[in-house]
PDB file of C-alpha atoms in Angstrom:
ATOM      1  CA  MET A   1     -22.199  22.840  12.961  1.00  0.00           C
ATOM      2  CA  VAL A   2     -23.547  21.308  16.179  1.00  0.00           C
ATOM      3  CA  PHE A   3     -27.224  20.308  16.328  1.00  0.00           C
ATOM      4  CA  LYS A   4     -29.463  20.750  19.358  1.00  0.00           C
ATOM      5  CA  ASN A   5     -30.845  17.231  18.902  1.00  0.00           C
ATOM      6  CA  ARG A   6     -32.045  14.803  16.248  1.00  0.00           C
ATOM      7  CA  LEU A   7     -35.287  16.751  15.827  1.00  0.00           C
ATOM      8  CA  GLU A   8     -33.460  19.924  14.793  1.00  0.00           C
ATOM      9  CA  ALA A   9     -31.255  17.932  12.434  1.00  0.00           C
ATOM     10  CA  ALA A  10     -34.297  16.281  10.844  1.00  0.00           C
ATOM     11  CA  LEU A  11     -36.030  19.618  10.290  1.00  0.00           C
ATOM     12  CA  LEU A  12     -32.922  20.989   8.603  1.00  0.00           C
ATOM     13  CA  LEU A  13     -32.782  17.930   6.349  1.00  0.00           C
ATOM     14  CA  VAL A  14     -36.421  18.424   5.359  1.00  0.00           C
ATOM     15  CA  SER A  15     -35.500  21.780   3.842  1.00  0.00           C
ATOM     16  CA  LYS A  16     -33.030  19.957   1.578  1.00  0.00           C
ATOM     17  CA  LEU A  17     -35.579  17.308   0.576  1.00  0.00           C
ATOM     18  CA  ASN A  18     -38.624  19.428  -0.280  1.00  0.00           C
ATOM     19  CA  GLN A  19     -38.445  18.442  -3.934  1.00  0.00           C
ATOM     20  CA  TYR A  20     -39.573  14.943  -2.871  1.00  0.00           C
ATOM     21  CA  LYS A  21     -42.726  16.106  -1.101  1.00  0.00           C
ATOM     22  CA  ASN A  22     -45.853  14.298  -2.339  1.00  0.00           C
ATOM     23  CA  GLN A  23     -43.711  12.283  -4.779  1.00  0.00           C
ATOM     24  CA  HIS A  24     -44.603   8.822  -3.433  1.00  0.00           C
ATOM     25  CA  VAL A  25     -41.099   8.295  -2.042  1.00  0.00           C
ATOM     26  CA  ILE A  26     -39.902   5.903   0.666  1.00  0.00           C
ATOM     27  CA  VAL A  27     -38.090   7.271   3.730  1.00  0.00           C
ATOM     28  CA  ALA A  28     -35.941   4.534   5.248  1.00  0.00           C
ATOM     29  CA  GLY A  29     -34.285   5.190   8.594  1.00  0.00           C
ATOM     30  CA  ILE A  30     -31.323   3.239   9.916  1.00  0.00           C
ATOM     31  CA  PRO A  31     -32.175   1.913  13.409  1.00  0.00           C
ATOM     32  CA  ARG A  32     -31.989   2.884  15.957  1.00  0.00           C
ATOM     33  CA  GLY A  33     -30.964   6.531  16.169  1.00  0.00           C
ATOM     34  CA  ALA A  34     -32.247   7.656  12.794  1.00  0.00           C
ATOM     35  CA  ILE A  35     -35.775   6.282  13.133  1.00  0.00           C
ATOM     36  CA  PRO A  36     -37.269   9.299  14.968  1.00  0.00           C
ATOM     37  CA  MET A  37     -35.683  11.545  12.337  1.00  0.00           C
ATOM     38  CA  ALA A  38     -36.987   9.413   9.481  1.00  0.00           C
ATOM     39  CA  ARG A  39     -40.504   9.458  10.933  1.00  0.00           C
ATOM     40  CA  LEU A  40     -40.551  13.258  11.061  1.00  0.00           C
ATOM     41  CA  ILE A  41     -39.088  13.590   7.563  1.00  0.00           C
ATOM     42  CA  ALA A  42     -41.589  11.072   6.172  1.00  0.00           C
ATOM     43  CA  ARG A  43     -44.478  13.049   7.654  1.00  0.00           C
ATOM     44  CA  LYS A  44     -43.178  16.341   6.290  1.00  0.00           C
ATOM     45  CA  LEU A  45     -42.739  14.832   2.819  1.00  0.00           C
ATOM     46  CA  ASN A  46     -46.008  12.884   2.938  1.00  0.00           C
ATOM     47  CA  ALA A  47     -43.951   9.759   2.328  1.00  0.00           C
ATOM     48  CA  GLU A  48     -44.010   6.135   3.420  1.00  0.00           C
ATOM     49  CA  LEU A  49     -41.808   5.255   6.407  1.00  0.00           C
ATOM     50  CA  THR A  50     -39.758   2.092   6.821  1.00  0.00           C
ATOM     51  CA  ALA A  51     -36.457   0.961   8.285  1.00  0.00           C
ATOM     52  CA  VAL A  52     -33.418  -0.417   6.528  1.00  0.00           C
ATOM     53  CA  LEU A  53     -32.022  -3.048   8.858  1.00  0.00           C
ATOM     54  CA  VAL A  54     -28.240  -3.208   9.074  1.00  0.00           C
ATOM     55  CA  ARG A  55     -25.724  -3.830  11.849  1.00  0.00           C
ATOM     56  CA  LYS A  56     -22.097  -2.924  12.151  1.00  0.00           C
ATOM     57  CA  ILE A  57     -19.455  -5.574  12.713  1.00  0.00           C
ATOM     58  CA  SER A  58     -17.350  -4.209  15.544  1.00  0.00           C
ATOM     59  CA  ALA A  59     -13.654  -4.700  16.207  1.00  0.00           C
ATOM     60  CA  PRO A  60     -13.016  -7.340  18.914  1.00  0.00           C
ATOM     61  CA  HIS A  61     -11.989  -4.909  21.648  1.00  0.00           C
ATOM     62  CA  ASN A  62     -13.796  -1.763  20.533  1.00  0.00           C
ATOM     63  CA  GLN A  63     -17.555  -2.029  20.039  1.00  0.00           C
ATOM     64  CA  GLU A  64     -17.738   1.510  18.681  1.00  0.00           C
ATOM     65  CA  PHE A  65     -15.249   0.886  15.871  1.00  0.00           C
ATOM     66  CA  ALA A  66     -16.789  -0.701  12.779  1.00  0.00           C
ATOM     67  CA  ILE A  67     -14.696  -3.039  10.656  1.00  0.00           C
ATOM     68  CA  GLY A  68     -17.651  -3.942   8.473  1.00  0.00           C
ATOM     69  CA  SER A  69     -21.401  -4.345   8.395  1.00  0.00           C
ATOM     70  CA  ILE A  70     -24.172  -6.760   7.475  1.00  0.00           C
ATOM     71  CA  GLY A  71     -27.687  -6.250   6.161  1.00  0.00           C
ATOM     72  CA  LEU A  72     -30.884  -8.180   6.752  1.00  0.00           C
ATOM     73  CA  SER A  73     -30.401  -9.936   3.411  1.00  0.00           C
ATOM     74  CA  GLY A  74     -27.127 -11.381   4.743  1.00  0.00           C
ATOM     75  CA  GLU A  75     -24.900  -9.362   2.457  1.00  0.00           C
ATOM     76  CA  VAL A  76     -21.647  -8.491   4.222  1.00  0.00           C
ATOM     77  CA  TYR A  77     -19.355  -5.535   3.701  1.00  0.00           C
ATOM     78  CA  LEU A  78     -15.857  -5.630   5.194  1.00  0.00           C
ATOM     79  CA  SER A  79     -13.651  -2.576   5.324  1.00  0.00           C
ATOM     80  CA  PRO A  80     -10.195  -2.801   3.707  1.00  0.00           C
ATOM     81  CA  TRP A  81      -8.630  -2.769   7.189  1.00  0.00           C
ATOM     82  CA  ALA A  82     -10.877  -5.454   8.747  1.00  0.00           C
ATOM     83  CA  SER A  83      -8.165  -8.142   8.694  1.00  0.00           C
ATOM     84  CA  ASN A  84      -5.917  -5.857  10.743  1.00  0.00           C
ATOM     85  CA  TYR A  85      -8.332  -6.117  13.666  1.00  0.00           C
ATOM     86  CA  ALA A  86     -10.013  -9.509  13.427  1.00  0.00           C
ATOM     87  CA  ASP A  87      -9.457 -12.969  11.981  1.00  0.00           C
ATOM     88  CA  THR A  88     -11.853 -14.900   9.762  1.00  0.00           C
ATOM     89  CA  ILE A  89     -13.350 -16.947  12.609  1.00  0.00           C
ATOM     90  CA  TYR A  90     -14.223 -13.829  14.616  1.00  0.00           C
ATOM     91  CA  ILE A  91     -15.793 -12.165  11.585  1.00  0.00           C
ATOM     92  CA  LYS A  92     -17.901 -15.215  10.676  1.00  0.00           C
ATOM     93  CA  LYS A  93     -19.221 -15.512  14.239  1.00  0.00           C
ATOM     94  CA  ALA A  94     -19.927 -11.790  14.370  1.00  0.00           C
ATOM     95  CA  CYS A  95     -21.890 -11.977  11.109  1.00  0.00           C
ATOM     96  CA  VAL A  96     -24.051 -14.820  12.410  1.00  0.00           C
ATOM     97  CA  ARG A  97     -24.691 -12.990  15.682  1.00  0.00           C
ATOM     98  CA  GLU A  98     -25.537  -9.657  14.072  1.00  0.00           C
ATOM     99  CA  ARG A  99     -27.849 -11.187  11.460  1.00  0.00           C
ATOM    100  CA  GLU A 100     -29.758 -12.994  14.198  1.00  0.00           C
ATOM    101  CA  ILE A 101     -30.305  -9.613  15.833  1.00  0.00           C
ATOM    102  CA  LEU A 102     -31.529  -8.199  12.523  1.00  0.00           C
ATOM    103  CA  LEU A 103     -34.009 -11.045  12.046  1.00  0.00           C
ATOM    104  CA  GLU A 104     -35.308 -10.490  15.582  1.00  0.00           C
ATOM    105  CA  ARG A 105     -35.707  -6.777  14.895  1.00  0.00           C
ATOM    106  CA  GLN A 106     -37.514  -7.428  11.628  1.00  0.00           C
ATOM    107  CA  LYS A 107     -40.076  -9.483  13.542  1.00  0.00           C
ATOM    108  CA  ARG A 108     -40.314  -7.052  16.447  1.00  0.00           C
ATOM    109  CA  TYR A 109     -40.638  -3.958  14.271  1.00  0.00           C
ATOM    110  CA  GLY A 110     -43.200  -5.612  12.004  1.00  0.00           C
ATOM    111  CA  ILE A 111     -41.211  -4.907   8.846  1.00  0.00           C
ATOM    112  CA  LYS A 112     -42.502  -6.734   5.784  1.00  0.00           C
ATOM    113  CA  PRO A 113     -40.466  -7.591   2.676  1.00  0.00           C
ATOM    114  CA  PRO A 114     -40.168  -4.370   0.647  1.00  0.00           C
ATOM    115  CA  HIS A 115     -41.715  -3.942  -2.794  1.00  0.00           C
ATOM    116  CA  TYR A 116     -40.419  -0.576  -3.916  1.00  0.00           C
ATOM    117  CA  ARG A 117     -39.517  -1.146  -7.542  1.00  0.00           C
ATOM    118  CA  GLY A 118     -39.373   2.071  -9.513  1.00  0.00           C
ATOM    119  CA  ARG A 119     -39.644   4.339  -6.469  1.00  0.00           C
ATOM    120  CA  THR A 120     -37.223   6.804  -4.883  1.00  0.00           C
ATOM    121  CA  ILE A 121     -35.782   5.649  -1.556  1.00  0.00           C
ATOM    122  CA  ILE A 122     -34.403   8.246   0.851  1.00  0.00           C
ATOM    123  CA  ILE A 123     -32.070   6.723   3.441  1.00  0.00           C
ATOM    124  CA  ILE A 124     -31.761   8.675   6.692  1.00  0.00           C
ATOM    125  CA  ASP A 125     -28.939   8.279   9.204  1.00  0.00           C
ATOM    126  CA  ASP A 126     -28.187  10.493  12.195  1.00  0.00           C
ATOM    127  CA  GLY A 127     -24.538  10.701  11.200  1.00  0.00           C
ATOM    128  CA  ILE A 128     -21.752   8.847   9.431  1.00  0.00           C
ATOM    129  CA  ALA A 129     -18.326   8.185  10.932  1.00  0.00           C
ATOM    130  CA  THR A 130     -16.618   5.303   9.108  1.00  0.00           C
ATOM    131  CA  GLY A 131     -19.463   4.733   6.639  1.00  0.00           C
ATOM    132  CA  ALA A 132     -19.401   0.948   6.986  1.00  0.00           C
ATOM    133  CA  THR A 133     -22.941   0.566   8.322  1.00  0.00           C
ATOM    134  CA  THR A 134     -24.329   3.172   5.954  1.00  0.00           C
ATOM    135  CA  LEU A 135     -22.818   1.396   2.968  1.00  0.00           C
ATOM    136  CA  SER A 136     -24.664  -1.781   3.936  1.00  0.00           C
ATOM    137  CA  ALA A 137     -27.851   0.266   4.201  1.00  0.00           C
ATOM    138  CA  VAL A 138     -27.339   1.543   0.666  1.00  0.00           C
ATOM    139  CA  LYS A 139     -26.779  -1.991  -0.622  1.00  0.00           C
ATOM    140  CA  GLU A 140     -29.926  -3.195   1.146  1.00  0.00           C
ATOM    141  CA  ALA A 141     -31.959  -0.358  -0.339  1.00  0.00           C
ATOM    142  CA  ARG A 142     -30.609  -1.148  -3.811  1.00  0.00           C
ATOM    143  CA  SER A 143     -31.857  -4.708  -3.406  1.00  0.00           C
ATOM    144  CA  TRP A 144     -35.383  -3.345  -2.878  1.00  0.00           C
ATOM    145  CA  GLY A 145     -35.540  -2.364  -6.538  1.00  0.00           C
ATOM    146  CA  GLY A 146     -35.793   1.390  -6.085  1.00  0.00           C
ATOM    147  CA  ASP A 147     -35.299   3.633  -9.088  1.00  0.00           C
ATOM    148  CA  LYS A 148     -33.246   6.231  -7.181  1.00  0.00           C
ATOM    149  CA  ILE A 149     -31.334   6.133  -3.901  1.00  0.00           C
ATOM    150  CA  VAL A 150     -30.892   9.338  -1.893  1.00  0.00           C
ATOM    151  CA  LEU A 151     -28.723   9.393   1.238  1.00  0.00           C
ATOM    152  CA  ALA A 152     -29.414  12.281   3.614  1.00  0.00           C
ATOM    153  CA  VAL A 153     -27.540  12.861   6.879  1.00  0.00           C
ATOM    154  CA  PRO A 154     -26.851  15.775   9.215  1.00  0.00           C
ATOM    155  CA  VAL A 155     -23.124  15.063   9.482  1.00  0.00           C
ATOM    156  CA  SER A 156     -20.585  12.865   7.715  1.00  0.00           C
ATOM    157  CA  SER A 157     -16.857  12.420   7.961  1.00  0.00           C
ATOM    158  CA  LYS A 158     -15.024  13.669   4.910  1.00  0.00           C
ATOM    159  CA  LYS A 159     -13.660  10.218   4.050  1.00  0.00           C
ATOM    160  CA  ALA A 160     -17.077   8.560   4.264  1.00  0.00           C
ATOM    161  CA  ALA A 161     -18.690  11.331   2.230  1.00  0.00           C
ATOM    162  CA  ILE A 162     -16.202  10.918  -0.600  1.00  0.00           C
ATOM    163  CA  SER A 163     -16.796   7.161  -0.677  1.00  0.00           C
ATOM    164  CA  LEU A 164     -20.587   7.183  -0.335  1.00  0.00           C
ATOM    165  CA  LYS A 165     -21.189   9.840  -2.972  1.00  0.00           C
ATOM    166  CA  HIS A 166     -20.246   7.222  -5.555  1.00  0.00           C
ATOM    167  CA  GLU A 167     -22.694   4.667  -4.130  1.00  0.00           C
ATOM    168  CA  VAL A 168     -25.916   6.712  -4.311  1.00  0.00           C
ATOM    169  CA  ASP A 169     -27.751   8.856  -6.838  1.00  0.00           C
ATOM    170  CA  GLU A 170     -27.848  11.855  -4.502  1.00  0.00           C
ATOM    171  CA  PHE A 171     -25.875  12.559  -1.341  1.00  0.00           C
ATOM    172  CA  ILE A 172     -26.935  15.238   1.155  1.00  0.00           C
ATOM    173  CA  ALA A 173     -24.912  16.142   4.254  1.00  0.00           C
ATOM    174  CA  LEU A 174     -25.575  19.315   6.219  1.00  0.00           C
ATOM    175  CA  THR A 175     -21.992  19.410   7.461  1.00  0.00           C
ATOM    176  CA  ILE A 176     -18.795  17.568   6.516  1.00  0.00           C
ATOM    177  CA  PRO A 177     -16.159  18.456   9.136  1.00  0.00           C
ATOM    178  CA  ASP A 178     -12.440  18.226   8.529  1.00  0.00           C
ATOM    179  CA  PHE A 179     -12.051  16.216  11.741  1.00  0.00           C
ATOM    180  CA  MET A 180     -14.564  13.839  13.283  1.00  0.00           C
ATOM    181  CA  ASN A 181     -14.181  11.417  16.187  1.00  0.00           C
ATOM    182  CA  SER A 182     -17.815  10.406  16.686  1.00  0.00           C
ATOM    183  CA  VAL A 183     -21.314  11.311  15.548  1.00  0.00           C
ATOM    184  CA  GLY A 184     -22.385  12.243  19.072  1.00  0.00           C
ATOM    185  CA  GLU A 185     -19.964  15.161  19.293  1.00  0.00           C
ATOM    186  CA  PHE A 186     -22.113  17.009  16.728  1.00  0.00           C
ATOM    187  CA  TYR A 187     -25.222  16.918  18.950  1.00  0.00           C
ATOM    188  CA  ARG A 188     -25.774  18.705  22.250  1.00  0.00           C
ATOM    189  CA  ASN A 189     -28.437  16.126  23.133  1.00  0.00           C
ATOM    190  CA  PHE A 190     -27.836  12.658  21.709  1.00  0.00           C
ATOM    191  CA  PRO A 191     -29.647   9.978  23.769  1.00  0.00           C
ATOM    192  CA  GLN A 192     -29.746   6.314  22.946  1.00  0.00           C
ATOM    193  CA  ILE A 193     -32.924   5.097  21.211  1.00  0.00           C
ATOM    194  CA  SER A 194     -34.391   1.823  22.466  1.00  0.00           C
ATOM    195  CA  ASP A 195     -35.872  -1.031  20.463  1.00  0.00           C
ATOM    196  CA  GLN A 196     -39.216  -0.300  22.098  1.00  0.00           C
ATOM    197  CA  GLU A 197     -39.144   3.310  20.900  1.00  0.00           C
ATOM    198  CA  VAL A 198     -38.305   2.181  17.367  1.00  0.00           C
ATOM    199  CA  GLU A 199     -41.078  -0.396  17.452  1.00  0.00           C
ATOM    200  CA  GLU A 200     -43.613   2.194  18.584  1.00  0.00           C
ATOM    201  CA  ILE A 201     -42.545   4.667  15.911  1.00  0.00           C
ATOM    202  CA  LEU A 202     -42.668   2.154  13.079  1.00  0.00           C
ATOM    203  CA  LYS A 203     -46.033   0.862  14.195  1.00  0.00           C
ATOM    204  CA  GLY A 204     -47.425   4.379  14.511  1.00  0.00           C
ATOM    205  CA  ALA A 205     -47.909   4.263  18.286  1.00  0.00           C
ATOM    206  CA  ASN A 206     -46.092   7.521  19.036  1.00  0.00           C
ATOM    207  CA  ASN A 207     -47.376  11.018  18.467  1.00  0.00           C
ATOM    208  CA  GLU A 208     -45.506  13.936  16.924  1.00  0.00           C
ATOM    209  CA  SER A 209     -44.803  15.648  20.240  1.00  0.00           C
ATOM    210  CA  SER A 210     -42.583  12.788  21.408  1.00  0.00           C
ATOM    211  CA  LEU A 211     -39.993  13.687  18.787  1.00  0.00           C
ATOM    212  CA  GLU A 212     -38.719  16.629  20.809  1.00  0.00           C
ATOM    213  CA  PHE A 213     -36.859  14.279  23.105  1.00  0.00           C
ATOM    214  CA  PHE A 214     -34.722  12.874  20.307  1.00  0.00           C
TER     215      PHE A 214
END
């Protein structure tokens, strides 16, 4: 399955999440790409929108390849193969750098400390390749005190899907291909989302029509 854009993917996910409509749930997008999707899904479900702030820890010579991830809380996840690509010094420096970015984004996006005890949290990502960043997002959401964690994505690698299913209460993926090189190959239109666009969405400055470009 190849999606036209993030908007089409979000609309397809809504059809799988209708049971949560008007149920006082939280829709938490992973910045930056998933935020436009999360905003649309939150509106369709009449839910509260927020962002779960996480950053991948990239391999030294390949910024697209995640060897781990870190959340706003400072909790770090390292993949089993991380030591094959980076030493301890590199990883420690990367964690400090990425958390500084997260703290800056928290301030810029206007995200307040979450108080979601007892509520259902639906995490939205635009796709999962290795699963490292998404796993950090799940751990962050767990720390918010939610009663149930749902992970909903348009596409996930088979390996990541198998792993993440055991980390959440409900896992939804529209397609799980046998082979996957990158998330972008499953979208015909897959532009980068800027910090400014995320800020505007989270602060309610955009209107619904702007979603068509994502």
